PDB file of C-alpha atoms in Angstrom:
ATOM      1  CA  UNK A   1    -173.775  -2.876 -25.886  1.00 38.00           C
ATOM      2  CA  UNK A   2    -175.190  -0.130 -28.039  1.00 45.00           C
ATOM      3  CA  UNK A   3    -173.132   2.324 -30.000  1.00 46.00           C
ATOM      4  CA  UNK A   4    -176.136   4.382 -31.064  1.00 57.00           C
ATOM      5  CA  UNK A   5    -179.120   4.201 -33.322  1.00 64.00           C
ATOM      6  CA  UNK A   6    -179.634   4.637 -37.023  1.00 58.00           C
ATOM      7  CA  UNK A   7    -182.439   6.820 -38.474  1.00 53.00           C
ATOM      8  CA  UNK A   8    -184.183   4.022 -40.398  1.00 44.00           C
ATOM      9  CA  UNK A   9    -184.798   0.491 -39.339  1.00 38.00           C
ATOM     10  CA  UNK A  10    -182.542  -2.006 -41.112  1.00 33.00           C
ATOM     11  CA  UNK A  11    -182.386  -5.817 -41.122  1.00 30.00           C
ATOM     12  CA  UNK A  12    -179.312  -7.028 -39.276  1.00 31.00           C
ATOM     13  CA  UNK A  13    -177.660  -9.944 -40.989  1.00 31.00           C
ATOM     14  CA  UNK A  14    -176.848 -12.926 -38.854  1.00 31.00           C
ATOM     15  CA  UNK A  15    -173.112 -12.894 -39.773  1.00 34.00           C
ATOM     16  CA  UNK A  16    -172.702  -9.187 -39.185  1.00 40.00           C
ATOM     17  CA  UNK A  17    -170.424  -8.489 -36.204  1.00 41.00           C
ATOM     18  CA  UNK A  18    -169.706  -4.771 -36.359  1.00 47.00           C
ATOM     19  CA  UNK A  19    -172.352  -2.092 -35.854  1.00 55.00           C
ATOM     20  CA  UNK A  20    -173.826  -0.470 -38.892  1.00 58.00           C
ATOM     21  CA  UNK A  21    -172.359   2.875 -39.710  1.00 58.00           C
ATOM     22  CA  UNK A  22    -168.764   1.911 -38.892  1.00 67.00           C
ATOM     23  CA  UNK A  23    -166.578   3.122 -41.777  1.00 74.00           C
ATOM     24  CA  UNK A  24    -162.910   3.776 -42.177  1.00 79.00           C
ATOM     25  CA  UNK A  25    -161.984   7.321 -43.232  1.00 84.00           C
ATOM     26  CA  UNK A  26    -159.759   8.072 -46.225  1.00 88.00           C
ATOM     27  CA  UNK A  27    -156.238   6.733 -45.781  1.00 88.00           C
ATOM     28  CA  UNK A  28    -154.514  10.114 -44.959  1.00 89.00           C
ATOM     29  CA  UNK A  29    -156.993  10.752 -42.155  1.00 90.00           C
ATOM     30  CA  UNK A  30    -156.674   7.203 -40.741  1.00 90.00           C
ATOM     31  CA  UNK A  31    -152.832   7.144 -40.840  1.00 92.00           C
ATOM     32  CA  UNK A  32    -152.635  10.610 -39.313  1.00 93.00           C
ATOM     33  CA  UNK A  33    -154.951   9.956 -36.402  1.00 94.00           C
ATOM     34  CA  UNK A  34    -153.422   6.526 -35.711  1.00 95.00           C
ATOM     35  CA  UNK A  35    -149.909   7.925 -35.555  1.00 96.00           C
ATOM     36  CA  UNK A  36    -150.979  10.738 -33.249  1.00 95.00           C
ATOM     37  CA  UNK A  37    -152.829   8.327 -30.950  1.00 95.00           C
ATOM     38  CA  UNK A  38    -149.871   5.976 -30.769  1.00 96.00           C
ATOM     39  CA  UNK A  39    -147.491   8.787 -29.887  1.00 96.00           C
ATOM     40  CA  UNK A  40    -149.823   9.954 -27.105  1.00 95.00           C
ATOM     41  CA  UNK A  41    -150.208   6.429 -25.747  1.00 94.00           C
ATOM     42  CA  UNK A  42    -146.436   6.107 -25.680  1.00 95.00           C
ATOM     43  CA  UNK A  43    -145.999   9.430 -23.840  1.00 94.00           C
ATOM     44  CA  UNK A  44    -148.623   8.595 -21.213  1.00 92.00           C
ATOM     45  CA  UNK A  45    -147.244   5.070 -20.720  1.00 91.00           C
ATOM     46  CA  UNK A  46    -143.659   6.300 -20.323  1.00 91.00           C
ATOM     47  CA  UNK A  47    -144.838   8.838 -17.801  1.00 89.00           C
ATOM     48  CA  UNK A  48    -146.859   6.190 -15.925  1.00 89.00           C
ATOM     49  CA  UNK A  49    -149.757   8.598 -15.759  1.00 90.00           C
ATOM     50  CA  UNK A  50    -151.934   8.157 -12.640  1.00 92.00           C
ATOM     51  CA  UNK A  51    -155.628   7.671 -13.308  1.00 94.00           C
ATOM     52  CA  UNK A  52    -157.761   8.707 -10.344  1.00 95.00           C
ATOM     53  CA  UNK A  53    -161.505   8.856  -9.701  1.00 96.00           C
ATOM     54  CA  UNK A  54    -161.330  12.594 -10.247  1.00 96.00           C
ATOM     55  CA  UNK A  55    -159.683  12.223 -13.678  1.00 96.00           C
ATOM     56  CA  UNK A  56    -162.415   9.700 -14.697  1.00 97.00           C
ATOM     57  CA  UNK A  57    -165.108  12.190 -13.783  1.00 97.00           C
ATOM     58  CA  UNK A  58    -163.188  14.898 -15.623  1.00 97.00           C
ATOM     59  CA  UNK A  59    -163.306  12.739 -18.753  1.00 97.00           C
ATOM     60  CA  UNK A  60    -167.094  12.665 -18.788  1.00 97.00           C
ATOM     61  CA  UNK A  61    -167.566  15.840 -20.868  1.00 98.00           C
ATOM     62  CA  UNK A  62    -165.061  14.566 -23.436  1.00 98.00           C
ATOM     63  CA  UNK A  63    -167.108  11.362 -23.778  1.00 97.00           C
ATOM     64  CA  UNK A  64    -169.974  13.641 -24.629  1.00 97.00           C
ATOM     65  CA  UNK A  65    -167.872  15.572 -27.162  1.00 97.00           C
ATOM     66  CA  UNK A  66    -167.083  12.424 -29.139  1.00 96.00           C
ATOM     67  CA  UNK A  67    -170.674  11.304 -29.023  1.00 96.00           C
ATOM     68  CA  UNK A  68    -171.949  14.673 -30.056  1.00 96.00           C
ATOM     69  CA  UNK A  69    -169.534  14.943 -32.996  1.00 96.00           C
ATOM     70  CA  UNK A  70    -170.640  11.536 -34.260  1.00 95.00           C
ATOM     71  CA  UNK A  71    -174.284  12.637 -34.121  1.00 94.00           C
ATOM     72  CA  UNK A  72    -173.448  15.852 -35.987  1.00 95.00           C
ATOM     73  CA  UNK A  73    -171.608  13.855 -38.627  1.00 94.00           C
ATOM     74  CA  UNK A  74    -174.621  11.636 -39.102  1.00 90.00           C
ATOM     75  CA  UNK A  75    -176.846  14.681 -39.396  1.00 89.00           C
ATOM     76  CA  UNK A  76    -174.366  16.234 -41.855  1.00 90.00           C
ATOM     77  CA  UNK A  77    -174.098  19.310 -39.630  1.00 90.00           C
ATOM     78  CA  UNK A  78    -170.270  19.677 -39.757  1.00 91.00           C
ATOM     79  CA  UNK A  79    -167.990  20.675 -42.664  1.00 91.00           C
ATOM     80  CA  UNK A  80    -167.112  17.796 -45.010  1.00 90.00           C
ATOM     81  CA  UNK A  81    -163.400  18.413 -44.631  1.00 90.00           C
ATOM     82  CA  UNK A  82    -163.463  17.438 -40.924  1.00 90.00           C
ATOM     83  CA  UNK A  83    -166.363  14.913 -41.155  1.00 93.00           C
ATOM     84  CA  UNK A  84    -164.006  11.856 -41.459  1.00 92.00           C
ATOM     85  CA  UNK A  85    -162.602  12.667 -38.006  1.00 93.00           C
ATOM     86  CA  UNK A  86    -166.141  12.533 -36.573  1.00 94.00           C
ATOM     87  CA  UNK A  87    -167.302   9.291 -38.170  1.00 91.00           C
ATOM     88  CA  UNK A  88    -167.424   5.968 -36.193  1.00 86.00           C
ATOM     89  CA  UNK A  89    -165.053   4.589 -35.074  1.00 87.00           C
ATOM     90  CA  UNK A  90    -162.594   7.342 -35.953  1.00 92.00           C
ATOM     91  CA  UNK A  91    -164.265   9.811 -33.649  1.00 94.00           C
ATOM     92  CA  UNK A  92    -163.101   7.772 -30.629  1.00 92.00           C
ATOM     93  CA  UNK A  93    -159.472   8.149 -31.727  1.00 94.00           C
ATOM     94  CA  UNK A  94    -160.022  11.863 -32.487  1.00 95.00           C
ATOM     95  CA  UNK A  95    -161.377  12.517 -29.020  1.00 96.00           C
ATOM     96  CA  UNK A  96    -158.635  10.480 -27.409  1.00 95.00           C
ATOM     97  CA  UNK A  97    -155.969  12.356 -29.388  1.00 95.00           C
ATOM     98  CA  UNK A  98    -157.238  15.716 -28.071  1.00 96.00           C
ATOM     99  CA  UNK A  99    -157.863  14.777 -24.440  1.00 96.00           C
ATOM    100  CA  UNK A 100    -154.678  12.646 -24.343  1.00 95.00           C
ATOM    101  CA  UNK A 101    -152.652  15.632 -25.505  1.00 95.00           C
ATOM    102  CA  UNK A 102    -154.205  17.788 -22.793  1.00 95.00           C
ATOM    103  CA  UNK A 103    -153.314  15.235 -20.140  1.00 94.00           C
ATOM    104  CA  UNK A 104    -149.787  14.894 -21.505  1.00 92.00           C
ATOM    105  CA  UNK A 105    -149.277  18.670 -21.446  1.00 92.00           C
ATOM    106  CA  UNK A 106    -150.791  19.178 -18.024  1.00 91.00           C
ATOM    107  CA  UNK A 107    -148.857  16.257 -16.505  1.00 85.00           C
ATOM    108  CA  UNK A 108    -149.575  14.656 -13.152  1.00 86.00           C
ATOM    109  CA  UNK A 109    -150.720  17.777 -11.281  1.00 90.00           C
ATOM    110  CA  UNK A 110    -152.737  17.049  -8.091  1.00 91.00           C
ATOM    111  CA  UNK A 111    -154.617  14.120  -9.761  1.00 89.00           C
ATOM    112  CA  UNK A 112    -156.641  13.518  -6.560  1.00 90.00           C
ATOM    113  CA  UNK A 113    -158.495  16.868  -6.473  1.00 90.00           C
ATOM    114  CA  UNK A 114    -160.320  19.312  -8.625  1.00 92.00           C
ATOM    115  CA  UNK A 115    -158.640  22.716  -9.102  1.00 92.00           C
ATOM    116  CA  UNK A 116    -158.168  25.065 -11.964  1.00 92.00           C
ATOM    117  CA  UNK A 117    -154.488  24.034 -12.350  1.00 90.00           C
ATOM    118  CA  UNK A 118    -154.890  20.264 -11.522  1.00 95.00           C
ATOM    119  CA  UNK A 119    -155.083  17.543 -14.112  1.00 95.00           C
ATOM    120  CA  UNK A 120    -158.694  16.623 -13.316  1.00 96.00           C
ATOM    121  CA  UNK A 121    -159.690  20.300 -13.250  1.00 97.00           C
ATOM    122  CA  UNK A 122    -158.069  21.122 -16.633  1.00 97.00           C
ATOM    123  CA  UNK A 123    -159.564  18.020 -18.252  1.00 97.00           C
ATOM    124  CA  UNK A 124    -162.996  18.848 -16.867  1.00 97.00           C
ATOM    125  CA  UNK A 125    -162.943  22.530 -17.767  1.00 97.00           C
ATOM    126  CA  UNK A 126    -161.659  22.056 -21.327  1.00 97.00           C
ATOM    127  CA  UNK A 127    -164.065  19.189 -21.946  1.00 97.00           C
ATOM    128  CA  UNK A 128    -166.997  21.189 -20.713  1.00 98.00           C
ATOM    129  CA  UNK A 129    -166.131  24.164 -22.897  1.00 98.00           C
ATOM    130  CA  UNK A 130    -165.773  22.005 -26.015  1.00 97.00           C
ATOM    131  CA  UNK A 131    -168.917  20.006 -25.125  1.00 97.00           C
ATOM    132  CA  UNK A 132    -170.891  23.254 -24.805  1.00 97.00           C
ATOM    133  CA  UNK A 133    -169.715  24.230 -28.263  1.00 97.00           C
ATOM    134  CA  UNK A 134    -170.662  20.900 -29.789  1.00 96.00           C
ATOM    135  CA  UNK A 135    -174.077  20.930 -28.145  1.00 96.00           C
ATOM    136  CA  UNK A 136    -174.607  24.525 -29.284  1.00 96.00           C
ATOM    137  CA  UNK A 137    -173.966  23.470 -32.914  1.00 95.00           C
ATOM    138  CA  UNK A 138    -176.432  20.579 -32.364  1.00 94.00           C
ATOM    139  CA  UNK A 139    -179.022  23.048 -31.067  1.00 93.00           C
ATOM    140  CA  UNK A 140    -178.586  25.294 -34.110  1.00 93.00           C
ATOM    141  CA  UNK A 141    -178.889  22.307 -36.401  1.00 92.00           C
ATOM    142  CA  UNK A 142    -182.053  21.258 -34.652  1.00 91.00           C
ATOM    143  CA  UNK A 143    -183.603  24.740 -34.885  1.00 91.00           C
ATOM    144  CA  UNK A 144    -182.797  24.858 -38.609  1.00 88.00           C
ATOM    145  CA  UNK A 145    -184.737  21.587 -39.185  1.00 81.00           C
ATOM    146  CA  UNK A 146    -187.831  21.894 -36.945  1.00 82.00           C
ATOM    147  CA  UNK A 147    -189.512  20.609 -34.970  1.00 81.00           C
ATOM    148  CA  UNK A 148    -186.919  20.414 -32.172  1.00 82.00           C
ATOM    149  CA  UNK A 149    -187.373  17.189 -30.246  1.00 83.00           C
ATOM    150  CA  UNK A 150    -186.627  17.460 -26.540  1.00 91.00           C
ATOM    151  CA  UNK A 151    -189.266  15.445 -24.719  1.00 93.00           C
ATOM    152  CA  UNK A 152    -188.031  11.879 -25.255  1.00 93.00           C
ATOM    153  CA  UNK A 153    -184.348  12.799 -24.917  1.00 93.00           C
ATOM    154  CA  UNK A 154    -185.301  14.540 -21.676  1.00 95.00           C
ATOM    155  CA  UNK A 155    -187.116  11.418 -20.476  1.00 95.00           C
ATOM    156  CA  UNK A 156    -183.982   9.351 -21.122  1.00 95.00           C
ATOM    157  CA  UNK A 157    -181.734  11.759 -19.250  1.00 96.00           C
ATOM    158  CA  UNK A 158    -184.085  12.069 -16.309  1.00 97.00           C
ATOM    159  CA  UNK A 159    -184.595   8.293 -16.124  1.00 96.00           C
ATOM    160  CA  UNK A 160    -180.802   7.637 -16.226  1.00 96.00           C
ATOM    161  CA  UNK A 161    -180.293  10.199 -13.429  1.00 96.00           C
ATOM    162  CA  UNK A 162    -182.895   8.461 -11.305  1.00 96.00           C
ATOM    163  CA  UNK A 163    -181.381   5.062 -11.930  1.00 94.00           C
ATOM    164  CA  UNK A 164    -177.887   6.312 -11.062  1.00 93.00           C
ATOM    165  CA  UNK A 165    -179.271   7.770  -7.867  1.00 92.00           C
ATOM    166  CA  UNK A 166    -180.967   4.489  -7.063  1.00 92.00           C
ATOM    167  CA  UNK A 167    -177.721   2.625  -7.664  1.00 88.00           C
ATOM    168  CA  UNK A 168    -175.898   4.977  -5.277  1.00 89.00           C
ATOM    169  CA  UNK A 169    -178.522   4.315  -2.593  1.00 90.00           C
ATOM    170  CA  UNK A 170    -178.379   0.563  -3.221  1.00 88.00           C
ATOM    171  CA  UNK A 171    -174.604   0.434  -2.764  1.00 89.00           C
ATOM    172  CA  UNK A 172    -174.617   2.890   0.158  1.00 88.00           C
ATOM    173  CA  UNK A 173    -177.185   0.757   1.988  1.00 90.00           C
ATOM    174  CA  UNK A 174    -175.871  -2.726   1.275  1.00 90.00           C
ATOM    175  CA  UNK A 175    -172.343  -2.465  -0.101  1.00 89.00           C
ATOM    176  CA  UNK A 176    -170.868   0.834   1.099  1.00 93.00           C
ATOM    177  CA  UNK A 177    -167.325  -0.294   0.309  1.00 92.00           C
ATOM    178  CA  UNK A 178    -168.200  -0.188  -3.380  1.00 92.00           C
ATOM    179  CA  UNK A 179    -168.981   3.525  -3.173  1.00 90.00           C
ATOM    180  CA  UNK A 180    -165.875   4.102  -1.030  1.00 91.00           C
ATOM    181  CA  UNK A 181    -163.643   2.476  -3.672  1.00 94.00           C
ATOM    182  CA  UNK A 182    -165.261   3.415  -7.014  1.00 94.00           C
ATOM    183  CA  UNK A 183    -166.866   6.693  -5.928  1.00 92.00           C
ATOM    184  CA  UNK A 184    -168.224   9.002  -8.624  1.00 94.00           C
ATOM    185  CA  UNK A 185    -166.442   6.964 -11.325  1.00 96.00           C
ATOM    186  CA  UNK A 186    -168.680   4.026 -10.450  1.00 95.00           C
ATOM    187  CA  UNK A 187    -171.764   6.178 -10.569  1.00 95.00           C
ATOM    188  CA  UNK A 188    -170.698   7.466 -13.961  1.00 96.00           C
ATOM    189  CA  UNK A 189    -170.642   3.909 -15.243  1.00 96.00           C
ATOM    190  CA  UNK A 190    -174.193   3.286 -13.975  1.00 96.00           C
ATOM    191  CA  UNK A 191    -175.491   6.579 -15.389  1.00 97.00           C
ATOM    192  CA  UNK A 192    -173.820   6.087 -18.725  1.00 97.00           C
ATOM    193  CA  UNK A 193    -175.229   2.645 -19.297  1.00 96.00           C
ATOM    194  CA  UNK A 194    -178.648   3.623 -18.003  1.00 96.00           C
ATOM    195  CA  UNK A 195    -178.649   6.548 -20.449  1.00 97.00           C
ATOM    196  CA  UNK A 196    -177.599   4.243 -23.289  1.00 95.00           C
ATOM    197  CA  UNK A 197    -180.336   1.741 -22.445  1.00 94.00           C
ATOM    198  CA  UNK A 198    -183.158   4.268 -21.950  1.00 96.00           C
ATOM    199  CA  UNK A 199    -182.248   6.397 -24.949  1.00 95.00           C
ATOM    200  CA  UNK A 200    -182.151   3.255 -27.120  1.00 93.00           C
ATOM    201  CA  UNK A 201    -185.462   2.195 -25.730  1.00 93.00           C
ATOM    202  CA  UNK A 202    -187.263   5.509 -26.396  1.00 93.00           C
ATOM    203  CA  UNK A 203    -185.644   5.737 -29.826  1.00 92.00           C
ATOM    204  CA  UNK A 204    -186.918   2.275 -30.828  1.00 91.00           C
ATOM    205  CA  UNK A 205    -190.304   2.487 -29.196  1.00 89.00           C
ATOM    206  CA  UNK A 206    -191.327   6.086 -29.975  1.00 89.00           C
ATOM    207  CA  UNK A 207    -189.089   7.695 -32.602  1.00 86.00           C
ATOM    208  CA  UNK A 208    -188.745   5.086 -35.317  1.00 83.00           C
ATOM    209  CA  UNK A 209    -185.004   4.487 -34.948  1.00 85.00           C
ATOM    210  CA  UNK A 210    -183.259   1.170 -35.497  1.00 79.00           C
ATOM    211  CA  UNK A 211    -180.537  -0.443 -33.453  1.00 77.00           C
ATOM    212  CA  UNK A 212    -177.098  -0.527 -35.045  1.00 74.00           C
ATOM    213  CA  UNK A 213    -175.409  -3.175 -32.935  1.00 78.00           C
ATOM    214  CA  UNK A 214    -176.220  -6.835 -33.780  1.00 79.00           C
ATOM    215  CA  UNK A 215    -175.783  -8.099 -30.206  1.00 79.00           C
ATOM    216  CA  UNK A 216    -178.092  -5.453 -28.863  1.00 82.00           C
ATOM    217  CA  UNK A 217    -180.633  -6.105 -31.576  1.00 82.00           C
ATOM    218  CA  UNK A 218    -180.607  -9.823 -30.719  1.00 84.00           C
ATOM    219  CA  UNK A 219    -181.366  -9.076 -27.091  1.00 83.00           C
ATOM    220  CA  UNK A 220    -184.153  -6.690 -28.083  1.00 86.00           C
ATOM    221  CA  UNK A 221    -185.607  -9.320 -30.439  1.00 85.00           C
ATOM    222  CA  UNK A 222    -185.600 -11.792 -27.534  1.00 88.00           C
ATOM    223  CA  UNK A 223    -187.174  -9.677 -24.812  1.00 83.00           C
ATOM    224  CA  UNK A 224    -187.999  -6.225 -26.187  1.00 85.00           C
ATOM    225  CA  UNK A 225    -186.588  -2.877 -25.128  1.00 87.00           C
ATOM    226  CA  UNK A 226    -187.599  -3.465 -21.473  1.00 89.00           C
ATOM    227  CA  UNK A 227    -185.239  -6.445 -21.204  1.00 90.00           C
ATOM    228  CA  UNK A 228    -182.482  -4.483 -22.947  1.00 90.00           C
ATOM    229  CA  UNK A 229    -182.646  -1.659 -20.429  1.00 93.00           C
ATOM    230  CA  UNK A 230    -182.735  -4.059 -17.468  1.00 93.00           C
ATOM    231  CA  UNK A 231    -179.767  -6.008 -18.715  1.00 92.00           C
ATOM    232  CA  UNK A 232    -177.770  -2.872 -19.430  1.00 92.00           C
ATOM    233  CA  UNK A 233    -178.319  -1.430 -15.979  1.00 93.00           C
ATOM    234  CA  UNK A 234    -177.908  -4.804 -14.187  1.00 93.00           C
ATOM    235  CA  UNK A 235    -174.557  -5.466 -15.940  1.00 94.00           C
ATOM    236  CA  UNK A 236    -173.362  -1.937 -15.085  1.00 94.00           C
ATOM    237  CA  UNK A 237    -174.221  -2.344 -11.370  1.00 93.00           C
ATOM    238  CA  UNK A 238    -172.607  -5.815 -11.268  1.00 94.00           C
ATOM    239  CA  UNK A 239    -169.397  -4.616 -12.990  1.00 95.00           C
ATOM    240  CA  UNK A 240    -169.039  -1.636 -10.665  1.00 95.00           C
ATOM    241  CA  UNK A 241    -169.458  -3.988  -7.684  1.00 93.00           C
ATOM    242  CA  UNK A 242    -166.888  -6.454  -9.005  1.00 94.00           C
ATOM    243  CA  UNK A 243    -164.329  -3.754  -9.816  1.00 95.00           C
ATOM    244  CA  UNK A 244    -164.325  -2.243  -6.333  1.00 95.00           C
ATOM    245  CA  UNK A 245    -161.528  -4.543  -5.057  1.00 95.00           C
ATOM    246  CA  UNK A 246    -159.499  -4.063  -8.209  1.00 96.00           C
ATOM    247  CA  UNK A 247    -159.719  -0.273  -7.853  1.00 96.00           C
ATOM    248  CA  UNK A 248    -158.474  -0.514  -4.300  1.00 95.00           C
ATOM    249  CA  UNK A 249    -155.568  -2.785  -5.151  1.00 95.00           C
ATOM    250  CA  UNK A 250    -154.579  -1.201  -8.524  1.00 96.00           C
ATOM    251  CA  UNK A 251    -156.028   2.314  -8.504  1.00 95.00           C
ATOM    252  CA  UNK A 252    -154.779   3.562 -11.832  1.00 94.00           C
ATOM    253  CA  UNK A 253    -155.622   0.365 -13.768  1.00 95.00           C
ATOM    254  CA  UNK A 254    -158.962  -0.022 -12.047  1.00 96.00           C
ATOM    255  CA  UNK A 255    -159.949   3.600 -12.687  1.00 97.00           C
ATOM    256  CA  UNK A 256    -158.797   3.354 -16.296  1.00 95.00           C
ATOM    257  CA  UNK A 257    -161.031   0.315 -16.715  1.00 97.00           C
ATOM    258  CA  UNK A 258    -163.997   2.208 -15.117  1.00 97.00           C
ATOM    259  CA  UNK A 259    -163.408   5.088 -17.521  1.00 97.00           C
ATOM    260  CA  UNK A 260    -163.465   2.725 -20.497  1.00 96.00           C
ATOM    261  CA  UNK A 261    -166.641   1.023 -19.319  1.00 96.00           C
ATOM    262  CA  UNK A 262    -168.294   4.382 -18.642  1.00 97.00           C
ATOM    263  CA  UNK A 263    -167.350   5.585 -22.097  1.00 96.00           C
ATOM    264  CA  UNK A 264    -168.975   2.694 -23.935  1.00 94.00           C
ATOM    265  CA  UNK A 265    -172.225   3.540 -22.131  1.00 95.00           C
ATOM    266  CA  UNK A 266    -172.175   7.330 -21.841  1.00 96.00           C
ATOM    267  CA  UNK A 267    -170.884   7.885 -25.355  1.00 95.00           C
ATOM    268  CA  UNK A 268    -173.687   6.016 -27.138  1.00 93.00           C
ATOM    269  CA  UNK A 269    -176.218   7.422 -24.729  1.00 95.00           C
ATOM    270  CA  UNK A 270    -175.259  11.040 -25.413  1.00 96.00           C
ATOM    271  CA  UNK A 271    -175.035  10.257 -29.133  1.00 95.00           C
ATOM    272  CA  UNK A 272    -178.645   9.029 -29.058  1.00 94.00           C
ATOM    273  CA  UNK A 273    -179.841  12.105 -27.165  1.00 95.00           C
ATOM    274  CA  UNK A 274    -178.164  14.549 -29.522  1.00 95.00           C
ATOM    275  CA  UNK A 275    -179.268  12.705 -32.604  1.00 93.00           C
ATOM    276  CA  UNK A 276    -182.890  12.561 -31.384  1.00 92.00           C
ATOM    277  CA  UNK A 277    -182.831  16.302 -30.744  1.00 92.00           C
ATOM    278  CA  UNK A 278    -181.605  17.042 -34.231  1.00 89.00           C
ATOM    279  CA  UNK A 279    -183.521  14.594 -36.383  1.00 83.00           C
ATOM    280  CA  UNK A 280    -185.904  12.691 -34.023  1.00 63.00           C
TER     281      UNK A 280
END
């Protein structure tokens, strides 16, 4: 639901559908990134790229990269010449263009296991290296504008980890086939949306941030941040449970859908955590 928070509270107009902060970059940037993305989609489609649980997990650091870049763009901590590539929603295409190129170059190498030369391994390793660089820049930006805020972001991360662990125990105890089919990709979905919900909650309740997404704001207005977190986590658990059969019958399509659902939770969650650390 949430795509991140804004620094100051704003009134959300009733007819507004898109989150605040969504802007289109200058035309040359937009045309360039769209063309590159379309070419990569065509290459991957023609190749019939297999999407496995391992590849979905390998994509997790790249989800953090896109989220971190967007937070740095909001904090004006990256050069202006590349800032348009890091604004929302362009940052999602930017991240896809990079990771999609990596997958296209690596090809379908041992997609079911992690190894240095396998597709999941290369995606995971490159994503981790880039993510460390992005988070290092965020840390420098935070140090340059003290105080550095780590407590509430840490609470959100710890809480999301606990919720994901609870979800795993729930499925393992009552619906073990869900874990068997969705595996770590399903847990990534639960963790991502728990992190989004909890980071949004602490940002609103303790750090003076405002919600950017009208639908999320409506839910918060109705039942507060507690209801927002519960609904986020509940929907994530239900979706993972419902997709188990689909993943078994259509593995690539099912895992691709899990990756997309994980991204719309983990991305905003990491964005919130990074933004809180820098300017919270």
